[in-house]
Structure formats: structure tokens, C-alpha cells
Coordinates of C-alpha atoms and ligand atoms in Angstrom, one line a residue:
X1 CA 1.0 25.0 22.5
X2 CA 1.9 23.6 18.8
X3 CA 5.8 24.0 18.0
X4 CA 5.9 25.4 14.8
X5 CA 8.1 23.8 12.0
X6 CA 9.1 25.6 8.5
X7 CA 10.1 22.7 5.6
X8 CA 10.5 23.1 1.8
X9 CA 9.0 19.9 1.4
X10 CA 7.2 17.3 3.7
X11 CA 7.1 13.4 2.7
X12 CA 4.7 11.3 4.8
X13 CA 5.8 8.2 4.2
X14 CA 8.6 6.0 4.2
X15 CA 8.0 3.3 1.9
X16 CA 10.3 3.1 -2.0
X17 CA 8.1 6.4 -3.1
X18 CA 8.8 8.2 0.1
X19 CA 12.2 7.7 0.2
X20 CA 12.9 7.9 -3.3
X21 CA 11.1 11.1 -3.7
X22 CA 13.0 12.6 -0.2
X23 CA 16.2 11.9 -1.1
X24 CA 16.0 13.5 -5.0
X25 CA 14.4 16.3 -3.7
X26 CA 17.3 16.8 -1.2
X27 CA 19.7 16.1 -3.8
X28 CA 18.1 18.7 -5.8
X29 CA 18.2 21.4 -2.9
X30 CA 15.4 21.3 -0.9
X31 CA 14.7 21.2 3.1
X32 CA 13.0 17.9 3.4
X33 CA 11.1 16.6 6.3
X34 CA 10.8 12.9 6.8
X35 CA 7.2 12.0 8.5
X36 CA 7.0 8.3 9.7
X37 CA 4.3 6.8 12.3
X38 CA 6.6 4.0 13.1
X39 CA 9.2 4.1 15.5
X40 CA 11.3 2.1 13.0
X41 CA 11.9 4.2 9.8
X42 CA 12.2 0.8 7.6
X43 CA 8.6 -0.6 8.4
X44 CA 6.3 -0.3 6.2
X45 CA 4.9 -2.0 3.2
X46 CA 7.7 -1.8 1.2
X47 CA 9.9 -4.1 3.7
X48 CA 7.7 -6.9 3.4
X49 CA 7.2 -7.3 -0.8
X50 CA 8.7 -10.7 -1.2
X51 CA 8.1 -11.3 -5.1
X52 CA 10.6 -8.2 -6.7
X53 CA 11.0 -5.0 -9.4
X54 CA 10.3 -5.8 -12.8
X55 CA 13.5 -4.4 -14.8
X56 CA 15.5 -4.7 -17.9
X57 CA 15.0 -8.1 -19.7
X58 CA 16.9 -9.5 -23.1
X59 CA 13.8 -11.0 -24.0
X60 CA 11.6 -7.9 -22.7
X61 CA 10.4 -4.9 -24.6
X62 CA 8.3 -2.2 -23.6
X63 CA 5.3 -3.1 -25.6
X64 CA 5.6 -6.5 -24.2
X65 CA 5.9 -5.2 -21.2
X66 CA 2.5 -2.8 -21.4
X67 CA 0.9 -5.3 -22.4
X68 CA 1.0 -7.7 -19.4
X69 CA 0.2 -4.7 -17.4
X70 CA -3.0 -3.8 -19.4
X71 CA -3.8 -7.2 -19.7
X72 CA -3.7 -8.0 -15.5
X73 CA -5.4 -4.3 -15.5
X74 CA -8.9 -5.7 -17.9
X75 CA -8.5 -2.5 -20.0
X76 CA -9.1 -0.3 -16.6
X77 CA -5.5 1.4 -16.9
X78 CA -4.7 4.8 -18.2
X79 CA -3.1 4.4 -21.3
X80 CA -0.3 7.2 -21.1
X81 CA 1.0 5.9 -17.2
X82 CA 1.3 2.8 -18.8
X83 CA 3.8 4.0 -21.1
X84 CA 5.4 5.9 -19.4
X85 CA 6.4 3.1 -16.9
X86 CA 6.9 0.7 -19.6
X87 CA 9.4 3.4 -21.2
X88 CA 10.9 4.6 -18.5
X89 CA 10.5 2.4 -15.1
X90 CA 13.0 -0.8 -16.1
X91 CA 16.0 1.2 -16.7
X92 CA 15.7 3.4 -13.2
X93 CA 16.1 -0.1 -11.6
X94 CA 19.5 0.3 -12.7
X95 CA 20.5 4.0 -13.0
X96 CA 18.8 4.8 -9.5
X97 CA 18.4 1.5 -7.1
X98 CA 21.6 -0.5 -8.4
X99 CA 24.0 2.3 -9.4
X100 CA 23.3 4.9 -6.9
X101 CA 21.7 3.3 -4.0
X102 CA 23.5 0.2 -4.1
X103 CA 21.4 -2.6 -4.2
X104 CA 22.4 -6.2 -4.7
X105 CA 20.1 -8.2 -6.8
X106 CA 20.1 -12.0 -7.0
X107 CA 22.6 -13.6 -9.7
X108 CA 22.4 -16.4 -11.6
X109 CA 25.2 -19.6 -11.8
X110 CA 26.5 -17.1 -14.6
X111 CA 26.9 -14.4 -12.6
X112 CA 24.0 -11.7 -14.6
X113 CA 20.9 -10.2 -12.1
X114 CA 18.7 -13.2 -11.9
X115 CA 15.5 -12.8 -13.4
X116 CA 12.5 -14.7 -11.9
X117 CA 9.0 -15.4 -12.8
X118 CA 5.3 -14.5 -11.5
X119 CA 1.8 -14.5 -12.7
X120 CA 0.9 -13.0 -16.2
X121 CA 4.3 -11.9 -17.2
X122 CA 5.2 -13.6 -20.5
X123 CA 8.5 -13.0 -20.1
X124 CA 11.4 -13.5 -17.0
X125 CA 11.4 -9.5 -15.6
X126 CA 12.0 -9.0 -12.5
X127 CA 15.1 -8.6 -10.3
X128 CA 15.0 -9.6 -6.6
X129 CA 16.9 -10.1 -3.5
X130 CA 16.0 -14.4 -2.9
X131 CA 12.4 -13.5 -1.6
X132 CA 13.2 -10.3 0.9
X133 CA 13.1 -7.8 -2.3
X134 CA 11.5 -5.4 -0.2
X135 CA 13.7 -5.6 2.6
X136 CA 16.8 -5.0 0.8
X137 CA 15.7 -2.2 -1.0
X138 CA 14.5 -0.3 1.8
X139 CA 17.4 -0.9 4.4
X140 CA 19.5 0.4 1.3
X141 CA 17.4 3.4 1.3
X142 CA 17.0 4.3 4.5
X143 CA 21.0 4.1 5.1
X144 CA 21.2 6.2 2.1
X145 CA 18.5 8.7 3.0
X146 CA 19.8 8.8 6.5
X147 CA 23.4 9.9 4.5
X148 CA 21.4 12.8 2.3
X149 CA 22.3 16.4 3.2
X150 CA 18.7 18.4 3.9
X151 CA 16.4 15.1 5.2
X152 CA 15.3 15.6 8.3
X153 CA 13.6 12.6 10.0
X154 CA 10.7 12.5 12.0
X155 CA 9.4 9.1 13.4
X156 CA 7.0 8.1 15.5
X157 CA 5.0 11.3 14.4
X158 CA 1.5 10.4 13.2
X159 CA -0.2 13.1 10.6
X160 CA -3.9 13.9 12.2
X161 CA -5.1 16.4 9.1
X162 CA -3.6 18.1 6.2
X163 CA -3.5 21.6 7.0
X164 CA -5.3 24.1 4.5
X165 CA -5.5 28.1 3.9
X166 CA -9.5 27.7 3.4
X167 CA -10.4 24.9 6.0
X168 CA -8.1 25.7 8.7
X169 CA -7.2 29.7 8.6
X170 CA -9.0 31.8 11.0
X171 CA -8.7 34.8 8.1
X172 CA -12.3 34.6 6.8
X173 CA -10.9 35.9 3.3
X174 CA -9.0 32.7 3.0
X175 CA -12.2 31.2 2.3
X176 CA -12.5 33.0 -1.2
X177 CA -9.1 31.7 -2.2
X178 CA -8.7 28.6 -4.1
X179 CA -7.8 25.3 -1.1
X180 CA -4.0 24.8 -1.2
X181 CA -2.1 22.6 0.9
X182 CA 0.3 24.2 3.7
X183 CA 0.9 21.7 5.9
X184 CA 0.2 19.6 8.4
X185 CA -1.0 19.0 12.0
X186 CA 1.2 15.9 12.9
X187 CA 0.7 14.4 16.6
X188 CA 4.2 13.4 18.4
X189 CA 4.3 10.5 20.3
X190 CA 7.0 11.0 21.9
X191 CA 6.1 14.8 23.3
X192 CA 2.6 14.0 23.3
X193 CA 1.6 16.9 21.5
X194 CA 0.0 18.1 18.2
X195 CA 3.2 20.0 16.0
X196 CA 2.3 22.4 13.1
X197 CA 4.8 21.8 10.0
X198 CA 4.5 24.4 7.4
X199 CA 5.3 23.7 4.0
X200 CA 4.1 24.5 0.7
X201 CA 4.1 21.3 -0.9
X202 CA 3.2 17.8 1.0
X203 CA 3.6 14.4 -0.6
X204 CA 1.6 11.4 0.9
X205 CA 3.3 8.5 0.9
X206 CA 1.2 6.6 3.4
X207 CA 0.5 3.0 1.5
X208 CA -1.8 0.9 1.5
X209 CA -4.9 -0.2 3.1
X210 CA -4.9 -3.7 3.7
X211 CA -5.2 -3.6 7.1
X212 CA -8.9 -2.2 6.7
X213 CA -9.6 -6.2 6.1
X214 CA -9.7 -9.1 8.4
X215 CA -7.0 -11.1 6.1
X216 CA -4.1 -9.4 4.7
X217 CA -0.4 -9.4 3.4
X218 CA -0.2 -5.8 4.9
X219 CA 1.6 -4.9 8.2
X220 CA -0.5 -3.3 11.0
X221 CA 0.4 0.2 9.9
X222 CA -1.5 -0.5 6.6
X223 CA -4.6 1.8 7.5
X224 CA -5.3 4.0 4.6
X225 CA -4.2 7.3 6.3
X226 CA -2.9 9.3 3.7
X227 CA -6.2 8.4 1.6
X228 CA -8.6 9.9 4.5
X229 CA -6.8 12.9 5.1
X230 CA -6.2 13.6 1.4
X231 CA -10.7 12.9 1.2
X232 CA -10.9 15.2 4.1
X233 CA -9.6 18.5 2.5
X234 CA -12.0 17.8 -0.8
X235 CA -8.7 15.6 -2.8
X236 CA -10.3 13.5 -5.7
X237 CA -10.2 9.7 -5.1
X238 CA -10.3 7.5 -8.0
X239 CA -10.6 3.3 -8.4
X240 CA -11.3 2.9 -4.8
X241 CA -12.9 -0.6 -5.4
X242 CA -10.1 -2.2 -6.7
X243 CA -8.8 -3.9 -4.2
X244 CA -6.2 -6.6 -4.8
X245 CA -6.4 -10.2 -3.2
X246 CA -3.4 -11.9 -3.2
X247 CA -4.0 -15.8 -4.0
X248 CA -1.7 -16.9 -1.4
X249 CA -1.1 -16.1 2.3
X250 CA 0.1 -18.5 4.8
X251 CA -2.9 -20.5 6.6
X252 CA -2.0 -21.1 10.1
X253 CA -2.9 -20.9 13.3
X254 CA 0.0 -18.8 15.2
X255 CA 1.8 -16.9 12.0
X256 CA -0.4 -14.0 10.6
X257 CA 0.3 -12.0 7.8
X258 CA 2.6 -14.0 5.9
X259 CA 2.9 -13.7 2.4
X260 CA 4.0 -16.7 -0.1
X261 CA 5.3 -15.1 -2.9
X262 CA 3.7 -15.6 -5.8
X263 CA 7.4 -16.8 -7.4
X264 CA 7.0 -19.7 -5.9
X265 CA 4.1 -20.5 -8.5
X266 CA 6.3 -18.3 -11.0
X267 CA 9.3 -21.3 -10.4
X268 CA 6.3 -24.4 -10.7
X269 CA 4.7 -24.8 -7.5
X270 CA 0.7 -25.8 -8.1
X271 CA -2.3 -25.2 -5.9
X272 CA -4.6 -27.7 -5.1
X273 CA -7.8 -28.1 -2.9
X274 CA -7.9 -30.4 0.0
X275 CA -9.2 -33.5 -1.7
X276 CA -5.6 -32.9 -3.5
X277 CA -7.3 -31.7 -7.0
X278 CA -5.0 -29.4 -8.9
X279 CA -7.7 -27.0 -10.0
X280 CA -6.8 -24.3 -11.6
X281 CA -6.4 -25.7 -15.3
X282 CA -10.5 -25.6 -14.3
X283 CA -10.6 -21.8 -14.2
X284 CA -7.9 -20.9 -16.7
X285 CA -7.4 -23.7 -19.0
X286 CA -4.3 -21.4 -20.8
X287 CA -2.4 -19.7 -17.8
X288 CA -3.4 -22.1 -15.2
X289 CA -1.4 -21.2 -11.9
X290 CA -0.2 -18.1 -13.6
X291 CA -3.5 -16.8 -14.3
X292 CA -3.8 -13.1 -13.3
X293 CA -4.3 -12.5 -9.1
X294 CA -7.9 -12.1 -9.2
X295 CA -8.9 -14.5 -11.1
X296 CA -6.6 -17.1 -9.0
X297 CA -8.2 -15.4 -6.0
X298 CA -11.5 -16.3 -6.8
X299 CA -10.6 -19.7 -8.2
X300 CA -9.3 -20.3 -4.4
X301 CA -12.6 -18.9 -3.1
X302 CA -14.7 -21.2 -5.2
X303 CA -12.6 -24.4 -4.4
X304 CA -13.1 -23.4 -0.4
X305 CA -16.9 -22.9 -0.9
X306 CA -16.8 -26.6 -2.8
X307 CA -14.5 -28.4 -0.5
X308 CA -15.9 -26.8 2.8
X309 CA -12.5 -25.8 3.6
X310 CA -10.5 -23.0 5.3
X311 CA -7.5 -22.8 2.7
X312 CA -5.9 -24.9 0.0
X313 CA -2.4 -26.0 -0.6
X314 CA 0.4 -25.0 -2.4
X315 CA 2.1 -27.8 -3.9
X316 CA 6.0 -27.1 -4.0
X317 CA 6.7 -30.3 -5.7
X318 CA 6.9 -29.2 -9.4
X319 CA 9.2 -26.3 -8.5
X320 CA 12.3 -28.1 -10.8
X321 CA 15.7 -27.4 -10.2
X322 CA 15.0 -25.4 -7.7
X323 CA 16.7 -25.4 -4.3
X324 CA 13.8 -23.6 -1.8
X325 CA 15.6 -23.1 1.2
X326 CA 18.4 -21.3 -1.2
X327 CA 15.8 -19.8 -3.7
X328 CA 13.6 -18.7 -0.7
X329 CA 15.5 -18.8 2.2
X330 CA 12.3 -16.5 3.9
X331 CA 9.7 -18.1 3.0
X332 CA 11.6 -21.8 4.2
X333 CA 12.5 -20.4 7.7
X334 CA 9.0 -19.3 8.3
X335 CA 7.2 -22.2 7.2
X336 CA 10.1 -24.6 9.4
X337 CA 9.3 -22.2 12.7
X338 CA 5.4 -23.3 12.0
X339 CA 6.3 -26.9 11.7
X340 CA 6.2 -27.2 7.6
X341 CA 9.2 -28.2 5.9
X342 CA 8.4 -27.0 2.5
X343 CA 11.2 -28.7 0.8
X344 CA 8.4 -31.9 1.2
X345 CA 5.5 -30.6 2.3
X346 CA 2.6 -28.4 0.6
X347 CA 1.7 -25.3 2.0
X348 CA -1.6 -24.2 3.4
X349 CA -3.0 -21.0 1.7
X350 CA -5.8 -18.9 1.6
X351 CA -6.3 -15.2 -0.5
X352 CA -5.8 -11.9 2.0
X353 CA -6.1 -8.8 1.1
X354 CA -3.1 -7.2 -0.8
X355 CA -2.8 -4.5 -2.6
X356 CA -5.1 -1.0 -3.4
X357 CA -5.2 -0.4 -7.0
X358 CA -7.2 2.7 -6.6
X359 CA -5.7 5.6 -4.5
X360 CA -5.7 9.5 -4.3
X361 CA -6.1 10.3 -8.5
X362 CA -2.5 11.8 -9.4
X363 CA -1.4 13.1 -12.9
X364 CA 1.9 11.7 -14.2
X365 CA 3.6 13.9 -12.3
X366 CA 1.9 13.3 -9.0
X367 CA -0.3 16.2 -8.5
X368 CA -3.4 15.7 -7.2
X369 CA -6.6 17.7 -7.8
X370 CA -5.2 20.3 -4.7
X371 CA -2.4 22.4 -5.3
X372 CA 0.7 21.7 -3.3
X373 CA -0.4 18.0 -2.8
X374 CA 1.1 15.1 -4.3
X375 CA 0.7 11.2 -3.5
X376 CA 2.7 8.6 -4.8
X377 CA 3.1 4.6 -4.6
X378 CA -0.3 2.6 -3.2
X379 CA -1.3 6.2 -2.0
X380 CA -2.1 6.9 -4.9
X381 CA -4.2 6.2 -8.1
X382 CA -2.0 6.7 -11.2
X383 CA -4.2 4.0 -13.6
X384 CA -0.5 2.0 -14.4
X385 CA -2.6 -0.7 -12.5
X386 CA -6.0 -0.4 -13.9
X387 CA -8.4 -3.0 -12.4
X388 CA -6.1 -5.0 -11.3
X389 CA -2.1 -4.7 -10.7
X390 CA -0.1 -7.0 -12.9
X391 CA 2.8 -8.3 -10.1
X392 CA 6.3 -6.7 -9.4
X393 CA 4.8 -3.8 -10.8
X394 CA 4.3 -1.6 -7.0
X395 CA 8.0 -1.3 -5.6
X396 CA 8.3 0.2 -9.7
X397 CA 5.5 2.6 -9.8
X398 CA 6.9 3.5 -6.4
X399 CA 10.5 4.4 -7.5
X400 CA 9.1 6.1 -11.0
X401 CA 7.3 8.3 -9.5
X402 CA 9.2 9.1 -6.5
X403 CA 11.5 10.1 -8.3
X404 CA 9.4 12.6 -10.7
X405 CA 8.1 14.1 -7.8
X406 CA 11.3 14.7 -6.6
X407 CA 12.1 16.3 -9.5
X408 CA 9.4 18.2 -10.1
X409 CA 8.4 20.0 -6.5
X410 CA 11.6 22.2 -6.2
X411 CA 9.5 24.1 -9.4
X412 CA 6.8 24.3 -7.0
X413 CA 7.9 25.9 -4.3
X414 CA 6.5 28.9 -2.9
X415 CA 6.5 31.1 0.4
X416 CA 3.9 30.6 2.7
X417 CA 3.0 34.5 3.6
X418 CA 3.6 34.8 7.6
X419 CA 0.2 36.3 7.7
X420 CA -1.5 32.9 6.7
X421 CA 0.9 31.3 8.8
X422 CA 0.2 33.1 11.7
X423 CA -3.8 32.8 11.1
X424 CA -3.2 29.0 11.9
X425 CA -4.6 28.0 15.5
X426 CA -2.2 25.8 17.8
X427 CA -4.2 21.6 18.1
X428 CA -6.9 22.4 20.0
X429 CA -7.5 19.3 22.9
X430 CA -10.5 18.1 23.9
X431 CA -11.4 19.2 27.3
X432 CA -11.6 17.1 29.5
X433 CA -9.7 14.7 27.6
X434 CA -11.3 11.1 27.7
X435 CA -9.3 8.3 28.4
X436 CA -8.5 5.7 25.8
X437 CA -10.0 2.3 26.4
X438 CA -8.1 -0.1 24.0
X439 CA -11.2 -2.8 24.1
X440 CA -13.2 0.0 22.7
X441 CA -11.1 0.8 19.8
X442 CA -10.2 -3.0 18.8
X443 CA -13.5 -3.7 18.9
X444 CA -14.2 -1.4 16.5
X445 CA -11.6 -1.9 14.4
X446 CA -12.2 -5.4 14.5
X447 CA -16.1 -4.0 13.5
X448 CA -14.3 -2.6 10.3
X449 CA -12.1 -5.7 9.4
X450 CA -14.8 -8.0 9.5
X451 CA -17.4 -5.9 7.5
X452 CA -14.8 -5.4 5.0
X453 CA -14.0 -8.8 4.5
X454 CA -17.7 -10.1 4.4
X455 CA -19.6 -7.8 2.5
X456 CA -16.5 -5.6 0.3
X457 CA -14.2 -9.1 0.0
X458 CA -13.3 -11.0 -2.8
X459 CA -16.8 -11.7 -3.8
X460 CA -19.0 -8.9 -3.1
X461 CA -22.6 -8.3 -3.8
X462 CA -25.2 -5.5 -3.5
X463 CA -26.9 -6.5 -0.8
X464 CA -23.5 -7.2 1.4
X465 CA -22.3 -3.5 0.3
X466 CA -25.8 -1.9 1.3
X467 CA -25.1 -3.7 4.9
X468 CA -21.4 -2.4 4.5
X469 CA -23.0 1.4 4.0
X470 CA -25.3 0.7 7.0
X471 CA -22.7 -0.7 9.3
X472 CA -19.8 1.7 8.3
X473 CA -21.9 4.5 8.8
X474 CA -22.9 3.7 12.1
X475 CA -19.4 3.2 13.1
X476 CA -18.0 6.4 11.5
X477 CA -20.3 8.7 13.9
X478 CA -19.3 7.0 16.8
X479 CA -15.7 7.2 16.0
X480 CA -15.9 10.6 15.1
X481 CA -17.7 11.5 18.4
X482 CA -14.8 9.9 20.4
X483 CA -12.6 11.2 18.3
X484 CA -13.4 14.6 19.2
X485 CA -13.7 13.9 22.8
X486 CA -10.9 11.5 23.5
X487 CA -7.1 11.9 24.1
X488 CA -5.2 11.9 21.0
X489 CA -3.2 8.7 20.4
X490 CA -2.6 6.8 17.2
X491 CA -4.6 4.1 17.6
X492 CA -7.5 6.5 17.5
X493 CA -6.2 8.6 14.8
X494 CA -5.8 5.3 12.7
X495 CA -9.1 4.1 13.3
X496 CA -10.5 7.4 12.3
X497 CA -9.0 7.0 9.0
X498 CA -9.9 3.4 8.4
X499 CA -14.0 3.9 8.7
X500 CA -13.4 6.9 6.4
X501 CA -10.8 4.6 3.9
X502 CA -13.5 1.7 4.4
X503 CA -16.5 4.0 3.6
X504 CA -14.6 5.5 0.4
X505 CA -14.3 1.8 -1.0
X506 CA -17.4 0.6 -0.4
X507 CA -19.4 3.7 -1.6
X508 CA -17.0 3.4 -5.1
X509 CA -18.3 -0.5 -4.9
X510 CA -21.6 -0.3 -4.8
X511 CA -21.3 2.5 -7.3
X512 CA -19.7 0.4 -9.6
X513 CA -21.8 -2.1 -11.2
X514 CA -19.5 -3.8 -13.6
X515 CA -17.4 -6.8 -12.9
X516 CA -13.9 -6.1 -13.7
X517 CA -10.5 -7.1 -12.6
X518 CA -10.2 -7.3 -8.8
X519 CA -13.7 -5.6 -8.5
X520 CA -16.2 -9.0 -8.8
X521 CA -20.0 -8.1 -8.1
X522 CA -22.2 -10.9 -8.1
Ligands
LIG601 C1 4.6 -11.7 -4.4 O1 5.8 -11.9 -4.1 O2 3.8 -12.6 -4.6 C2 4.1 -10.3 -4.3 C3 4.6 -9.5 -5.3 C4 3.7 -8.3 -5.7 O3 2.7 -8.2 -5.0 O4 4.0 -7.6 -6.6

């Protein structure tokens, strides 16, 4: 039987946006509960952003600053997101993360925030914490969260479906009502069963989807949930082929996922192939190392193709006055445990996976196209990023609208009638249950990874997204089948929602037609 919770307000997520949007929401009086599918509240993608927040600059205006934006973004971005982040983003660095959260930025010799560098800014925005931005900000939001009066935290609970008056009722005269989002069916690892949490208005905060790829920045728990359950229930999707390759990830044998911050290139470091060519003054003769992250991305690509190599290097040489292990005291540590000293030596790169421009489509207050359903940070599709993100922008476009949501649901409140409630069946489980055979599920999500970065990569083409389609497709019926027949653990509901994440970005691929930003169609 399904225990049966009753929230104001449920946040899946636990990222900047989730937290951010739980703890104003709190603050402004509701019942919050707190859904995270790791055991450890702090990991997710926000934890591992290196680079930093872009915030309040001497030299910086807004209009300078919307312009870098639109520019990274090729024209793709919604004009009036753009403003409003421009406008308003910078100075909640201050008022919300510094002065009421409490956390301490990098200073410079003189003692002011420390401003650093990365590709297509023209001016030195953003704020950061040496090169574990992300790390800081969250452990000073979760110990502020876990503070709040009316957050109640759930972890190691994994959301299977959104629940819905019309899909999931058993009243047939739900179905001539208008969908609205009521809950959730949310599986508990620890209890082993499948909870019901009520609540009239659910924000997805799930992140991103970079582990849908072989390659990627992302940690394991980047599966594109929150973007498959908000398709499920009919949610509109927008800019799902945007994905965002990040130019430089470490290359080595035993250390996966690493990310070398793009700062590093923002402070002087150079790439350059393996004959030792620097060669991006080749693909953008003005911006050079700085050029935007897809067109770095593909200058990489190229330069692997010509040299018949698996990665470039990152020369750290040019990186003046600089003092790495001080500047980038993650990044050195790293790099020494895998034998490079990167005070000396280059370091070996290649493009992964990064970042999903595209998301679940959101107005600029977060609503989505269902009432009672909001998404916010890489969720979610706000058009601030366009085609193609402009760096340091995320961990912002995270905290904006976290906290607008968080001001805005407490208006949206309503009672759930106990007669709908009540017309809600408990989980059903399969019976008999199936067991889970781990080879079985790796395999396919390995099936997934590798289609995605083949045929829906950096360099895509029809014919490879046609054979994405096929293969995807294939896939998606026999995960569904086990699915419905199989004990319910996450692995399986993650790989449920990465073939139907995959599916959504290849479909909005192939639809798409036009090479722009981080979308490149041959
Ligand atoms: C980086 O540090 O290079 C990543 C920053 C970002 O993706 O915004």
C-alpha cells in the first residue's frame, strides 16, 4: 500500500534552483517537501560547476552583459529572459547567495570579490570560490535549507511519474477537466515502496542530461528525469537539440568526468593539437581560445579528425601571473593524483557533453504549459541560453529563477478536493516481479550513451539521426516492456527516462535543419 503524503509545495531537485526555490518558498510560508534521488542531498550538478556566477562588475552593464549572452546564444534566445537576467540576475548574487546564505567568494590581493575570466565575456564577471564554485554554493545551501522552518527533506526517493487528475484518477469525469499536476508517485529506496505525495503545485528541478552521452562533465545522476516525466503528462519541450559540448574535459585513462574549467583558458592557457600546433587562431582568428563553447568544441573535433588523435592539450604555460595550484587548487590535485603536474605540464583534453540548453519550455515565471507545474535551472527551457549557453550563466539562471518561483507559488496554491485525492490508486507492482539483472540494464544504457554520442554528438548528420530514431526506438519498447514487468529500482526508472530524454533530442534534431549554436548538422 502507498503512504499518502499532503505538501504545499514539492521541489524535485536539489541543485541552486531547487534549493533556492525551497527555501523562499518556506520563508514565504509554505510546507515544502524536498525530493532528492541521491542519498547525499549536495550531489548533483550544481556541486561540480568549477568555472563560477557571473555578478556585479565595475566595468559591466546590463546591455554589455545581454549581449555576450545573445551573442554565445546565435540569436536563438528569448529576448525578454535575456533581460530580465541581465537586469536582475547580478545583483541577487549579492542580496541572496552573499548576504543571506553566506557565501565566500574569491578576493583579490586588494581584498574586493575577485572577478575571473571565461569564453565570450568581454568583460571580468564572474565571482567564484578558486575552481569549486559549485561546491561552495551548494554546501552553503543545503546547511541553510537544512536550517529553514517548513522544508522537509526526502533523499534517496526517486520520482517514477508526475501524478495527474486526467491521466491518473479513476473518476472518469476527471477526464473532461483540463490536466493539472497533483503530485507525484515517488519510489523509496529505503522502504522499498512507491509513496503518493499530494500537492498542488510541483517544481522539477531534476538537471541536466549529460549522462544520456558516452562523454560528459555530468555526474551519474545526470539522466534527464524531470524532462521525461514532465513529456509523459503532455508538458511542452522546447530546444531539445541544443546540447552543449564543453571544449575541455580531462583525457585519461582512470579519471572520468572531470571537468577543466574553462577559466583556465579565461587566465591564458592555449590549446593545441598533438603535433603541438596552437590551432585555434585557425577557427576564430578574433577570439581565438575564447571563442564561444561550440565553436571551440568543434575546432577540437576537427583537429582530432586531422591529427588522428584521441584529445588535444591544454597548454597552461601562458596562464601569467598566475599561481595554479593557488588559483585552481581542484583542478591541480586532480591532475597530480593522475600523474600531471600542471604547473609544467599541458593537459590532455577532449569535448564531453555539458550542458542542455533546451529543457521543459517555462514562462518567466516558471510555469510550464500544465498548471501547477514549474521547472527551473537545466530542467528547464527559459531561452536566456538560446542556441548555445554563454558560460557562468547556469548556477545564475538557477538562482533567478528559483527564486521567482519561490515567490510566485504561494499565489498558486490550491486544495486538492479529497474526492480526487481519494480516486488516486496506491503503485500498482508488477506481479510477479522480475528480477533486475544489472548487465541487462548497463548494456542498455551503454546502448543509449553510445548512440547519442555517435549519431546526436557534436557533429551530427541526417543519416546518423535517422539510425539514432531506429535504434532508440528499438530500445524504448524494450525498456518499457521490462519496465512494466520488473521490480522497481532506480536504475530502471533512470533508464526509462533516458531513451525517452534521448528520443526527445534526437527527434528535435532531426527536425531541425538549421546549423546553429551547439546544434551543427552537416
Ligand atoms: C567551466 O568552469 O568551464 C564551466 C562553467 C560553465 O559551464 O558555466
Amino acid at each position: 500500500m502507498s503512504k499518502r503524503f499532503d505538501f504545499d509545495l514539492l521541489v524535485i531537485g536539489s541543485g541552486i534552483s531547487g534549493l533556492t526555490s525551497a527555501i523562499t518558498a518556506a520563508e514565504n510560508g509554505l510546507r515544502v517537501a524536498l525530493i532528492s534521488k541521491e542519498h547525499d542531498l549536495q550531489e548533483c550538478n550544481t556541486y561540480y560547476a568549477q568555472g563560477g556566477i557571473i555578478a556585479r562588475s565595475h566595468e559591466d552593464t546590463p546591455d554589455l552583459l545581454k549581449e555576450d549572452i545573445l551573442t554565445a546564444g546565435d540569436g536563438m534566445n528569448y529576448i525578454e529572459a535575456v533581460n530580465l537576467i541581465a537586469e536582475a540576475g547580478p545583483g541577487l548574487v549579492e542580496d541572496f547567495l552573499i548576504n543571506k546564505i553566506g557565501v565566500r567568494f574569491s578576493l583579490d590581493e586588494t581584498g574586493e570579490i575577485d572577478r575571473t575570466m571565461e569564453a565570450a565575456h568581454s568583460v571580468r564577471r564572474i565571482f567564484h570560490v578558486k575552481d569549486t564554485t559549485g561546491e561552495s554554493i551548494e554546501k552553503s545551501l543545503v546547511s541553510y535549507a537544512l536550517k529553514t522552518k517548513g522544508i522537509e527533506l526526502f533523499t534517496s526517493h526517486i520520482v517514477i511519474d508526475l501524478i495527474t487528475n486526467t491521466h491518473n484518477s479513476l473518476d472518469s469525469q476527471q477526464r473532461y477537466k483540463w490536466t493539472k499536476v497533483i503530485g507525484a508517485y515517488i519510489y523509496n529506496e529505503q522502504s522499498n515502496n512507491v509513496d503518493i505525495f499530494f500537492s498542488s503545485c510541483v517544481i522539477i528541478a531534476t538537471g541536466g542530461v549529460g549522462n544520456l552521452f558516452l562523454h560528459t562533465s555530468n555526474p551519474r545522476g545526470a539522466t534527464g528525469d524531470g524532462i521525461a516525466m514532465a513529456y509523459r503528462i503532455g508538458t511542452e519541450i522546447n530546444n531539445a537539440e541544443y546540447i552543449q559540448f564543453h571544449p575541455t574535459i580531462l583525457f585519461h585513462r582512470d579519471v572520468d568526468r572531470f571537468l577543466i574549467s574553462e577559466s583556465l583558458r579565461g587566465e591564458g592557457a592555449t590549446l593545441k593539437n598533438k603535433s603541438g600546433e596552437y590551432f585555434m587562431e585557425k577557427y576564430s582568428p578574433e577570439l581565438k581560445d575564447l571563442a564561444p563553447r561550440d565553436e571551440v568544441s568543434r575546432a577540437i573535433f576537427r583537429e582530432m579528425e586531422i591529427t588522428g588523435s584521441h584529445f588535444v592539450f591544454l597548454d597552461t604555460r601562458f596562464m601569467k601571473d598566475i599561481d595554479v595550484k593557488e588559483r585552481f587548487p581542484g583542478i591541480y590535485k586532480k591532475c597530480w593524483d593522475a600523474g600531471i603536474d600542471i604547473s609544467r605540464e599541458s593537459i590532455p583534453v577532449v569535448p564531453a557533453a555539458h550542458y542542455f540548453c533546451g529543457g521543459i519550455k517555462v514562462n518567466l515565471h516558471g510555469a510550464t504549459s500544465i498548471p501547477g507545474l514549474y521547472a527551473i535551472g537545466e530542467a528547464s527551457c527559459t531561452g536566456i541560453h538560446g542556441a548555445n549557453r554563454l558560460a557562468s550563466t547556469s548556477l545564475l539562471e538557477g538562482l533567478l529563477f528559483g527564486k521567482r518561483v519561490g515567490d510566485a507559488v504561494p499565489r498558486q496554491i490550491t486544495k486538492i478536493p479529497e474526492t480526487l485525492k481519494k480516486s488516486i490508486p496506491d503503485w500498482i507492482f508488477p506481479e510477479p516481479e522480475e528480477e533486475f539483472d544489472p548487465i541487462l540494464i548497463n548494456q542498455d544504457l551503454l546502448n543509449i550513451q553510445t548512440t547519442m554520442w555517435n549519431y546526436a554528438g557534436i557533429i551530427r548528420n541526417r543519416k546518423r539521426l535517422v539510425r539514432a530514431l531506429a535504434d532508440l526506438n528499438y530500445l524504448s519498447h524494450r525498456i518499457e516492456k521490462f519496465y512494466k514487468q520488473a521490480k522497481i529500482t532506480r536504475n530502471i526508472i533512470e533508464l526509462r527516462n533516458s531513451v525517452l530524454t534521448a528520443t526527445i533530442i534526437v527527434r528535435a534534431s532531426y527536425a531541425n535543419k538549421i546549423s546553429r549554436g551547439c546544434h551543427f548538422i552537416e
